[in-house]
Backbone as a ProteinNet text record, in pm:
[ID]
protein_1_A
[PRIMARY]
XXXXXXXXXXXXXXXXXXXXXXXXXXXXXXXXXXXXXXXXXXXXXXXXXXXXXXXXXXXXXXXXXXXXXXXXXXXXXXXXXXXXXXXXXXXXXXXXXXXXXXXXXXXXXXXXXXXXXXXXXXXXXXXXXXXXXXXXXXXXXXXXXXXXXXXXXXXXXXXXXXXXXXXXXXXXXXXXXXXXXXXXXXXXXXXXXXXXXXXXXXXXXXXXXXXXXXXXXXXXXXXXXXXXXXXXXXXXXXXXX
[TERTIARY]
-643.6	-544.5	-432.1	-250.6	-162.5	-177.3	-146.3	-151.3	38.7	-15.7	110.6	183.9	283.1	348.4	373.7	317.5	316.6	392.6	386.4	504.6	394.6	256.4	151.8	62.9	40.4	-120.2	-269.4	-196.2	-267.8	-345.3	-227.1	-249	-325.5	-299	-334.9	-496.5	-500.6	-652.3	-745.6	-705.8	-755.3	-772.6	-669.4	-680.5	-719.7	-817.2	-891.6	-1035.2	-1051	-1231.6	-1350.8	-1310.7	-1368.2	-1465.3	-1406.5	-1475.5	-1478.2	-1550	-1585.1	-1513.3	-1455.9	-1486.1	-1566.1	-1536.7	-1635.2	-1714.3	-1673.8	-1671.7	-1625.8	-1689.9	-1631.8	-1546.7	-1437.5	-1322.5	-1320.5	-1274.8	-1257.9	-1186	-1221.6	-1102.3	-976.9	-889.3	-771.6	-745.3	-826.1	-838.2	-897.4	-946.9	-1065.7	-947.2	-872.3	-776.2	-656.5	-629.8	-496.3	-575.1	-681.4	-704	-658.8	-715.5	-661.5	-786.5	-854.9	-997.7	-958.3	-880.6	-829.8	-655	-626.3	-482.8	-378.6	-397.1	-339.9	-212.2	-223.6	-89.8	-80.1	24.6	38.2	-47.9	-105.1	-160.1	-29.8	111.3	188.8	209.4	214.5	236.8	88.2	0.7	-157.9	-140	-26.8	-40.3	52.2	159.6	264.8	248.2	140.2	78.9	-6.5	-86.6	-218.2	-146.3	-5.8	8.3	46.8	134.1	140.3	77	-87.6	-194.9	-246.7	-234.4	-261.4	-156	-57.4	30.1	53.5	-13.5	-60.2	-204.3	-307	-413.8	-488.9	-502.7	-603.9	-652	-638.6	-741.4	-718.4	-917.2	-916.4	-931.8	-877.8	-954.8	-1001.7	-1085.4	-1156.8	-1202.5	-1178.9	-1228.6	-1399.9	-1411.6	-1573.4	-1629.5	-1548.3	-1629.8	-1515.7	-1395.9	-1361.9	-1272.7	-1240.9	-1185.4	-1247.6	-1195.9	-1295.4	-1162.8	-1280	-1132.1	-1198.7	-1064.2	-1089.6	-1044.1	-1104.7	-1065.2	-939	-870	-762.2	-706.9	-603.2	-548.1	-363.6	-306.3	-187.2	-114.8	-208.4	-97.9	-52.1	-96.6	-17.4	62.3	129.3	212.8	349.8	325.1	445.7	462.4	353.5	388.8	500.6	441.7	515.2	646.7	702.8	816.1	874.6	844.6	865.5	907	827.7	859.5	988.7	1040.7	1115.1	1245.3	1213.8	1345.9	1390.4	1277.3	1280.9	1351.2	1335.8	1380	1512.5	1590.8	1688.8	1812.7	1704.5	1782.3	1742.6	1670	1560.8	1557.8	1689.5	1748.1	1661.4	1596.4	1552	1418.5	1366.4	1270.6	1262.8	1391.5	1390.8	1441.5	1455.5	1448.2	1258	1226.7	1089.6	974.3	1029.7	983.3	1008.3	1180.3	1160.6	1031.2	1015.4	998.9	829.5	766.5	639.3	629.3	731.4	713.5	683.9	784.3	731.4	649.5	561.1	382.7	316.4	324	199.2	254.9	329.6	398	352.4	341.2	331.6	182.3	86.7	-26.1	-107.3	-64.7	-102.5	-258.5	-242.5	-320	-466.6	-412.4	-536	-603.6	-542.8	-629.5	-705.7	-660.2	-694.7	-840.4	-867.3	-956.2	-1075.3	-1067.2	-1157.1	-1225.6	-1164.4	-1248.5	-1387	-1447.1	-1552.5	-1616.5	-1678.5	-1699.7	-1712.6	-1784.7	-1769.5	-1600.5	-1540.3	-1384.9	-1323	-1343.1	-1276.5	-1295.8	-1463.2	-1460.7	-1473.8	-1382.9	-1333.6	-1192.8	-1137.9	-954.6	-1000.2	-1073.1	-1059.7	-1097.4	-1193.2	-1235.4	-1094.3	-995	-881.8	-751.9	-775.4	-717.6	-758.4	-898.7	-938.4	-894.3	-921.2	-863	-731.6	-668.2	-478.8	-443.5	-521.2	-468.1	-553.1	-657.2	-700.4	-615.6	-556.4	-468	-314.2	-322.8	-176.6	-179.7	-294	-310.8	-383	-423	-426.9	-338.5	-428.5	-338	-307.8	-370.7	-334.7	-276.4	-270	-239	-205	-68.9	-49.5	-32.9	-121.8	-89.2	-6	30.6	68.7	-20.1	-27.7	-211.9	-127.3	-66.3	-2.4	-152.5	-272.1	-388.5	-440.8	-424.9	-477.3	-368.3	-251.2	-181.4	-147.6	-204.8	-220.9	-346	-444	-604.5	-580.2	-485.7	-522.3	-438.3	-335.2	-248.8	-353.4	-357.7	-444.9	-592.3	-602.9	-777.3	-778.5	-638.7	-630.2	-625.2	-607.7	-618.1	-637.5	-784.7	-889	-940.5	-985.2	-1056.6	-1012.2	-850.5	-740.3	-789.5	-818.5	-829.6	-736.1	-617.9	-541.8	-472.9	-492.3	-473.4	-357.1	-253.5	-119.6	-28.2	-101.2	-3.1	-148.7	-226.7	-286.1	-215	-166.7	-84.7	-0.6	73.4	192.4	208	88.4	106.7	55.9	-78.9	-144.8	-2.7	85.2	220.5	354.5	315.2	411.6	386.4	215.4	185.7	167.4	153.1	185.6	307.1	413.7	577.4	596.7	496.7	575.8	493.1	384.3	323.5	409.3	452.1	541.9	673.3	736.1	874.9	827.2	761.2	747.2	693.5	696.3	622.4	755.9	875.5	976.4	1092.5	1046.1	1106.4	1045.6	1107	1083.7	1050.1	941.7	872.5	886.4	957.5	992.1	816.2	811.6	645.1	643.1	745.1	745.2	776.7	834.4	814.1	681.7	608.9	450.5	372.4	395.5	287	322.9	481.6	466.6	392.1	419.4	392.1	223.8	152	-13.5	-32.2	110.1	71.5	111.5	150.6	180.9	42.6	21	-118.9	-264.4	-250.6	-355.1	-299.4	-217.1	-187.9	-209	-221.2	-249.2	-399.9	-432.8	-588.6	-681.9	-578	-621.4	-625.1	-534.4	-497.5	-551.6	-590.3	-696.4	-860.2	-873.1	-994.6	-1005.6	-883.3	-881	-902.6	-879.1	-849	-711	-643.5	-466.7	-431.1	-424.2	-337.6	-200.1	-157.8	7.2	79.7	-6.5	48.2	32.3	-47.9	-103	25.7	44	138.9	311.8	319.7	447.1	475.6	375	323	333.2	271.6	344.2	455.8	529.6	661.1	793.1	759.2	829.4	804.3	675.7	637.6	741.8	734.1	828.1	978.3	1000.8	1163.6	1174.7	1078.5	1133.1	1200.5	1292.5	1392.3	1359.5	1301.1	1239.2	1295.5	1463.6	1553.8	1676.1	1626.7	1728.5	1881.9	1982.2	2092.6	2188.8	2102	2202.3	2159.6	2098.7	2068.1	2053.1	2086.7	2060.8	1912.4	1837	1754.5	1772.8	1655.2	1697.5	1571.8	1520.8	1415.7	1351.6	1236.4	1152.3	1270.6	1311.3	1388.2	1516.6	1593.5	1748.8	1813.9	1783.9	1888.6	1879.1	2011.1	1976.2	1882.5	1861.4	1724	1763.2	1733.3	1772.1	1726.5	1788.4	1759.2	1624.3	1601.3	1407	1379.6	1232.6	1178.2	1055.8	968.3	831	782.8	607.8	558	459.5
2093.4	2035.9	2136.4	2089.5	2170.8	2259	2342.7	2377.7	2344	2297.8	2246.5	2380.6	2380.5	2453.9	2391.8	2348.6	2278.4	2349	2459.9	2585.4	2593.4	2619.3	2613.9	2702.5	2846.9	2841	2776.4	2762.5	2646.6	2545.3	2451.5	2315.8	2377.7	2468.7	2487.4	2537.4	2574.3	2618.4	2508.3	2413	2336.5	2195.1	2194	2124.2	2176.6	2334	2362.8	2319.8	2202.6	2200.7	2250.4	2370.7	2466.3	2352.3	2277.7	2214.6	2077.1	1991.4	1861.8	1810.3	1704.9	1622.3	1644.4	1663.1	1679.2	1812.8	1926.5	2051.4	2110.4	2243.3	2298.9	2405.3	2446.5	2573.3	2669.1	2758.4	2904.4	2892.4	3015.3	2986.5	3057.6	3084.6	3112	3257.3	3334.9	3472.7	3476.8	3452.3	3415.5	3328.9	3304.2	3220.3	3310.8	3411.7	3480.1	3638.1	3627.1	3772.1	3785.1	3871.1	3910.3	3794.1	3814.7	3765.8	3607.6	3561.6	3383.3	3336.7	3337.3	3337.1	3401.1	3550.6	3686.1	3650.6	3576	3587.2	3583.5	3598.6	3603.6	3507.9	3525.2	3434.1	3340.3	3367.7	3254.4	3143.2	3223.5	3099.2	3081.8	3076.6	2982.8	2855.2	2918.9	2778.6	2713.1	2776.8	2668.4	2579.4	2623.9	2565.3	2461.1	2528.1	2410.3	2295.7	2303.8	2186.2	2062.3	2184.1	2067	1978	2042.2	1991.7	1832.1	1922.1	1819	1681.5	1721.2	1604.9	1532.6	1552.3	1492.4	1443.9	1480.6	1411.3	1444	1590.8	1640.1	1760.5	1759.1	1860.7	1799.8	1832.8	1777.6	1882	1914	2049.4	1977.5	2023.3	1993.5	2094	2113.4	2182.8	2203.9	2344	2345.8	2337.1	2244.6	2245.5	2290.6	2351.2	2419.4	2299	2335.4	2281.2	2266.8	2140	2052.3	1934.8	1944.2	1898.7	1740.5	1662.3	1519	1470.1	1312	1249.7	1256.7	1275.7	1232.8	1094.8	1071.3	944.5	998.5	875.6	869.3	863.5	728.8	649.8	747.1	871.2	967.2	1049.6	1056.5	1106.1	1026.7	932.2	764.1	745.4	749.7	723.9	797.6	931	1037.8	1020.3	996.4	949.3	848	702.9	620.8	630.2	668.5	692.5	780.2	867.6	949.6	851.7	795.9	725.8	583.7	533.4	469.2	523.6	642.7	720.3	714.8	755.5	777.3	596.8	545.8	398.2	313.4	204.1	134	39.1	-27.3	-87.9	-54.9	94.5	114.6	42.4	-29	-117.4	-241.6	-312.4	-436.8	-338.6	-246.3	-183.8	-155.5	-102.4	-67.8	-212.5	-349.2	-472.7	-462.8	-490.3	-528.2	-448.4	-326.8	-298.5	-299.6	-352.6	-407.7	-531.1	-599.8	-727.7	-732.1	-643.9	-607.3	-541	-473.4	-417	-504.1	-620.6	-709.3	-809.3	-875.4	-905.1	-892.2	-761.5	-692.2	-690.3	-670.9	-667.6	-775.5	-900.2	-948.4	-1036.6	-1097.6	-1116.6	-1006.6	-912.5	-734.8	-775.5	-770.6	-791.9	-933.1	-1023.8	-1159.8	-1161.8	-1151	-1164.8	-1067.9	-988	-867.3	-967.3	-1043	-1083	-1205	-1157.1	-1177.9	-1323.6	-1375.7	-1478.7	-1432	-1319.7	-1297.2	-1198.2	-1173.6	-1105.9	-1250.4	-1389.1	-1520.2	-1544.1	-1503.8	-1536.6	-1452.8	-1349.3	-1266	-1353.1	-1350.1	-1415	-1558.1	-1665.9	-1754.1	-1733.3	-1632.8	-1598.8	-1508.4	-1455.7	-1377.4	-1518.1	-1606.5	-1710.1	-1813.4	-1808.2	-1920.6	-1816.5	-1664.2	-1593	-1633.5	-1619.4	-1629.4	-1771.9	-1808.2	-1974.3	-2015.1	-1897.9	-1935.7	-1895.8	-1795.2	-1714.5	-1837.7	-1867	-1928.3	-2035	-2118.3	-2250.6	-2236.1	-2107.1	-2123.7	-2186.6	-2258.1	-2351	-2292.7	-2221.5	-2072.7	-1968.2	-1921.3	-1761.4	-1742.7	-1760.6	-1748.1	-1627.2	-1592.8	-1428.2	-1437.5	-1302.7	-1304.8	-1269.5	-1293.7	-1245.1	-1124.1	-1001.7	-917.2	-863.6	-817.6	-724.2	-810.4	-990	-1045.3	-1073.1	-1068.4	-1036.6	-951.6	-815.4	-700.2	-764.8	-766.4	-784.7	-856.2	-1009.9	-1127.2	-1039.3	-981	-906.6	-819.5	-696.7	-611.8	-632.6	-715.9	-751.4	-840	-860	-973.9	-832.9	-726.9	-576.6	-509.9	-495.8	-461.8	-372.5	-413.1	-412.2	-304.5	-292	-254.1	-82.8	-40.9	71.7	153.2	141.1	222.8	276.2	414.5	491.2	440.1	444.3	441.9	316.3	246.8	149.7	134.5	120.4	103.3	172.8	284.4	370.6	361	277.7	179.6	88.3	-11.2	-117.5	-58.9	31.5	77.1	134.9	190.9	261.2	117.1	36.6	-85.8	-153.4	-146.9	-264.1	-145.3	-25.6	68.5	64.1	76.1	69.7	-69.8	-146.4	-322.9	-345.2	-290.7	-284.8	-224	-103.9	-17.5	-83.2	-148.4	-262.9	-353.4	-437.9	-593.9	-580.7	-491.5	-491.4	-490.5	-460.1	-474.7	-599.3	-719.7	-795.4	-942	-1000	-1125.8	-1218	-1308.7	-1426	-1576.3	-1619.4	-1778.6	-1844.8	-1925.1	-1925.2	-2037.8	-2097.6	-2222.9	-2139.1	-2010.9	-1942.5	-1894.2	-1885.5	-1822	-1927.2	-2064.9	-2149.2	-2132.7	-2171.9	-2167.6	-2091.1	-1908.3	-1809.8	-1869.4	-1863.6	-1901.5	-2003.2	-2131	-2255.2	-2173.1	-2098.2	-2037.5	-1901.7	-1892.9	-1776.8	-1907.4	-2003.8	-2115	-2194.9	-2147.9	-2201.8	-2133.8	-1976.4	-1868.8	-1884	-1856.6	-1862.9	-1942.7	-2093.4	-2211.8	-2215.9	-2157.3	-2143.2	-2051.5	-1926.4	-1793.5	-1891.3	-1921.3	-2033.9	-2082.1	-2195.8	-2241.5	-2167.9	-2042.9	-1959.9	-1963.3	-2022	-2056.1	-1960.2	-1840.1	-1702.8	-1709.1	-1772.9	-1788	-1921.7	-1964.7	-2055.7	-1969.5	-1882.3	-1830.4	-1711.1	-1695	-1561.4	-1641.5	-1713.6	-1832.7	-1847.5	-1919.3	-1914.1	-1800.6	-1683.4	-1523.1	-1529.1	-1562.1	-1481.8	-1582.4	-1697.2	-1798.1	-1752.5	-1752.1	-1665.2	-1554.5	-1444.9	-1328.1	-1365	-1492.4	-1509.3	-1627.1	-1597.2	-1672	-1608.2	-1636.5	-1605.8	-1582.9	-1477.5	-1449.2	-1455.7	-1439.1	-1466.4	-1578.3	-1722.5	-1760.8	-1756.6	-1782.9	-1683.1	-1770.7	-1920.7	-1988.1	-1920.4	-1854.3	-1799.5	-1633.7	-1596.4	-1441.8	-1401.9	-1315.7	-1341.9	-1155.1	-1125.7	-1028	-988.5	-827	-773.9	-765	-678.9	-619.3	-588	-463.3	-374.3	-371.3	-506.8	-533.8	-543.8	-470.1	-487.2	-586.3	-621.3	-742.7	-663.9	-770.3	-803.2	-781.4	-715.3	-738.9	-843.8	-896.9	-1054	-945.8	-993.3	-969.6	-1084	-1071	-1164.1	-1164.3	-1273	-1259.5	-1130.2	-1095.3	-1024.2	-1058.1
2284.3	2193.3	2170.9	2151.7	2150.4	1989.7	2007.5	1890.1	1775.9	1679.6	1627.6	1526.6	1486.8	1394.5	1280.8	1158.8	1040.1	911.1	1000.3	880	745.3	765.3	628.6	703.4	606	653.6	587.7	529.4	446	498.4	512.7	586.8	755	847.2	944.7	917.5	837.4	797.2	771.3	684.5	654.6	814	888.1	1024.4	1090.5	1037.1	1208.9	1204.9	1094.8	1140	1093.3	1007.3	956.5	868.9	757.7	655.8	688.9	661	638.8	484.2	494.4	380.9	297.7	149.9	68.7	61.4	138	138	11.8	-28.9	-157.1	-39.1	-122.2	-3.5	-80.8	-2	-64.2	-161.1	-266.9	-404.1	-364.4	-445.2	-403.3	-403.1	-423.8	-366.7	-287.6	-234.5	-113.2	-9	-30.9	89.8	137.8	-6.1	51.2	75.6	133.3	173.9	336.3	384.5	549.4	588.4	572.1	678.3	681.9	593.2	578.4	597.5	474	522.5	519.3	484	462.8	394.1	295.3	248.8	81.1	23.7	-105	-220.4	-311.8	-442.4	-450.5	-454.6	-489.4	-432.6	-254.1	-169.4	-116	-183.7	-173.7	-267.5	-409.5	-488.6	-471.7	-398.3	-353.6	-271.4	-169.4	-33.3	-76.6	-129.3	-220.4	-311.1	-394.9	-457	-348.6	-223.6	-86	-25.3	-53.3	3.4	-71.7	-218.7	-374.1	-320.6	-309.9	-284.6	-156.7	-57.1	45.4	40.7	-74.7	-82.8	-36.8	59	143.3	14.9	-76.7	-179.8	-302.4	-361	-477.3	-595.6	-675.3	-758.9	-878.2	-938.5	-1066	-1105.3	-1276	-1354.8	-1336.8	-1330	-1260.3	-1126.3	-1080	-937.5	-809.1	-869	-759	-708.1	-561.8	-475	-338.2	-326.7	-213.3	-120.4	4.2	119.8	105.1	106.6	78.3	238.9	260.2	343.1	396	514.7	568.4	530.6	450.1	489.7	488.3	550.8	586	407.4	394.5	253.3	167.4	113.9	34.6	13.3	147.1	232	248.5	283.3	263.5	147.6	72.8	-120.6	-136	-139.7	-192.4	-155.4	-32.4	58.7	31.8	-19.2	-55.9	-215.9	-309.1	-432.6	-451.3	-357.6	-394.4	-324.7	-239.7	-179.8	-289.4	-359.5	-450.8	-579.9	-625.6	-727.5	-734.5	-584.7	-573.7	-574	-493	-519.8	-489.2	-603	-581.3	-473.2	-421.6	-302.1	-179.3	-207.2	-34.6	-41.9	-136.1	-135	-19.9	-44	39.9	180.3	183.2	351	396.7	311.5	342.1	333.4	252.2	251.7	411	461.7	622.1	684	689.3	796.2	797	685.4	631.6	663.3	653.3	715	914.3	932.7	1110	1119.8	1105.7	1129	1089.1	950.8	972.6	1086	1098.5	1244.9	1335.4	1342.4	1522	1560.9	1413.4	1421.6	1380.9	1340.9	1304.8	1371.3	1523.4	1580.5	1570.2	1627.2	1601.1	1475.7	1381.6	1268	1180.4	1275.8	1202.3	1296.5	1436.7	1519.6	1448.6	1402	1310	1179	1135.1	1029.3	1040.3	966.6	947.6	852.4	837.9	744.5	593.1	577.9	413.5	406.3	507.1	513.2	422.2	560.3	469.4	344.3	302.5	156.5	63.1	70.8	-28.8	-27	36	68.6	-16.9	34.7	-112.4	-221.7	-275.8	-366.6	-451.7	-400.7	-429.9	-452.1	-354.8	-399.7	-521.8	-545.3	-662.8	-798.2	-788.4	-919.9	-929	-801.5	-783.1	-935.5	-879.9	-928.5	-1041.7	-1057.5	-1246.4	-1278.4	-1254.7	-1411	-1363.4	-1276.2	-1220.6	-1349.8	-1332.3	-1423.7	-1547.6	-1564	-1727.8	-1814.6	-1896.1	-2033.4	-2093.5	-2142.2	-2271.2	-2241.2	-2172.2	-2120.8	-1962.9	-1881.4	-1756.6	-1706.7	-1622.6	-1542.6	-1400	-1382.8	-1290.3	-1199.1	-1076.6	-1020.2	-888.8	-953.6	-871.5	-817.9	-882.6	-801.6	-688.7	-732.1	-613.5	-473.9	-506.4	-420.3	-321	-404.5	-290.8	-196.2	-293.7	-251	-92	-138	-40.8	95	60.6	233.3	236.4	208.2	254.9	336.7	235.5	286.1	448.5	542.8	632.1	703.5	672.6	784.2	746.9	676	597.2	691.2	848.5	951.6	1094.3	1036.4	1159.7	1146.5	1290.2	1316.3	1305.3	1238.5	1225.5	1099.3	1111.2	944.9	946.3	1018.1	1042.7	964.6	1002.3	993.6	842.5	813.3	693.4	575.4	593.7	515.2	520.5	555.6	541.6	464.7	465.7	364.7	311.5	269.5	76.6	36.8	97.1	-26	-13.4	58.7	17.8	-93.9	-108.6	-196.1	-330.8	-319.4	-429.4	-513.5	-428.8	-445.2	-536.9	-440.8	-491.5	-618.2	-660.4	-790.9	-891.2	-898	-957.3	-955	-888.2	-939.9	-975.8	-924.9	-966.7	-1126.3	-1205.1	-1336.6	-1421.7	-1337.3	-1417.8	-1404.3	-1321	-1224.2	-1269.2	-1319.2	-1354.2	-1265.6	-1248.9	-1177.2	-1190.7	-1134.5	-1192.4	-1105.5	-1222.9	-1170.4	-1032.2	-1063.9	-958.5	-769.4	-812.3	-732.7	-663.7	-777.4	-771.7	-700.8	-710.7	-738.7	-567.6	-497.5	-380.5	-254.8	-362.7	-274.8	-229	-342.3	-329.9	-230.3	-279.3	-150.3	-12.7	38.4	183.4	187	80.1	111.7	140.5	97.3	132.3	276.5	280.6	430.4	543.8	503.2	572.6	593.9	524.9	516.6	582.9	552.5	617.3	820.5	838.6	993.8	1050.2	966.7	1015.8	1025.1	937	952.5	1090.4	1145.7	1184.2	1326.3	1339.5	1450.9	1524	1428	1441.6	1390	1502.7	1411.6	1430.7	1548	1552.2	1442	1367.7	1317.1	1157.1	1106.9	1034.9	998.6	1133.7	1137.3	1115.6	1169.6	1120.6	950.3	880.2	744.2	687.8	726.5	665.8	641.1	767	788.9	718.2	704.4	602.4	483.5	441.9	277.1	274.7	320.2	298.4	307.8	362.7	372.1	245.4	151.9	27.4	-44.4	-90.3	-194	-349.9	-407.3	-495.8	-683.8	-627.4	-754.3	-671.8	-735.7	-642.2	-713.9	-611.9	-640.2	-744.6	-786.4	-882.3	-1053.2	-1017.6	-1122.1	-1175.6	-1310.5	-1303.8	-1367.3	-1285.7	-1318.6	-1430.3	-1513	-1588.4	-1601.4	-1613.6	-1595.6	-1760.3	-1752.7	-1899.3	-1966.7	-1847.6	-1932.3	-1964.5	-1957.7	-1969.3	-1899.5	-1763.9	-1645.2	-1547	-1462.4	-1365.6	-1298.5	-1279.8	-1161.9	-1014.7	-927.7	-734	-653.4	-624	-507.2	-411.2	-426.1	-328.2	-205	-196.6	-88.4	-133.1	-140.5	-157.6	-90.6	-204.1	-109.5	15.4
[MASK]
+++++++++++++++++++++++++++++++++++++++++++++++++++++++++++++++++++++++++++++++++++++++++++++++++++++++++++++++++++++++++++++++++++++++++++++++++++++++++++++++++++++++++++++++++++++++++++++++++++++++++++++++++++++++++++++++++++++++++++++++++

């Protein structure tokens, strides 16, 4: 394998193998000596919050520090949140390009599911549509919304593109709480997630994948109207999620 330049000795220490997942690691005098990563106490904690914020170390009071699972998604968060920070607009750029990976993958991951895979997805749809039709109290069913996309490439072998959508549907949790829902909007999105569902059943993934891709080209604030958030300000023309 090439050896990479990551500009960390840190991070290079931690990618050579040495520890497993769930490993306790050297403490932080123990990392900046010669025999490890010969370098300063400061830049061990500058290195290590790098690590913290990519998700590959966990520290806890007492038990030290320990190397966590590899994943992609905390890495894109972090990336995403900050491009968000700067101007929330780069949302419906990062919607497109979420909309082309479940797209591209969509077949890959519909053939992967399983019969109790299907009945989690109606079971995420019958919650969708209690809280939808409550008499008393209407929710918005945003957790089953992640639930019902995610869970259709639940199965997909790839960190990559998995850590793509967990920080889309992160991002789109963190706006949509400030973004007003016309429900007649809602009721549709659910009727195109039961249509989805219905055609994955069917083993109709190109018709399934059609049904996606109309859902996402719904018009979420339509434009005869202004729509206005929690917090006072207009609202941004969107697309379903």
């Amino acid at each position: 394998m090439a050896r990479l330049d990551i500009d960390s000795e840190l991070l290079e220490f931690l990618a050579s193998g040495r520890f497993r997942p769930g490993d306790r690691l050297p403490t932080i005098s123990e990392l900046q000596g010669e025999e490890l990563l010969g370098i300063s106490t400061s830049k061990v904690r500058e290195q290590l919050e790098v690590a913290r914020s990519l998700g590959l170390v966990e520290v806890r009071a007492g038990m030290g520090m320990r190397l966590r699972d590899w994943r992609f998604t905390p890495a894109v968060r972090l990336a995403l949140f900050f491009a968000l920070a700067m101007d929330e607009g780069n949302f419906e750029l990062f919607s497109e390009l979420r909309q082309h990976i479940e797209l591209a993958f969509w077949d890959e991951a519909c053939v992967l599911l399983d019969e109790d895979d299907l009945a989690a997805l109606e079971d995420c749809m019958a919650r969708a549509r209690a809280k939808l039709d409550d008499e008393e109290w209407i929710q918005i069913p945003n957790q089953e919304h992640r639930e019902f996309h995610l869970g259709i490439f639940r199965h997909l072998q790839n960190p990559f593109v998995t850590g793509l959508l967990e920080a889309y549907w992160d991002a789109y949790d963190a706006i949509e709480i400030n973004r007003y829902a016309d429900y007649d909007y809602l009721q549709t999105v659910w009727d195109y997630h039961g249509r989805i569902l219905k055609a994955i059943r069917a083993g109709d993934f190109e018709a399934a994948r059609e049904h996606f891709r109309k859902h996402t080209e719904l018009l979420r604030y339509p434009p005869r109207r202004q729509r206005v958030s929690v917090t006072g300000e207009n609202a941004l023309t969107g697309v379903a999620g």
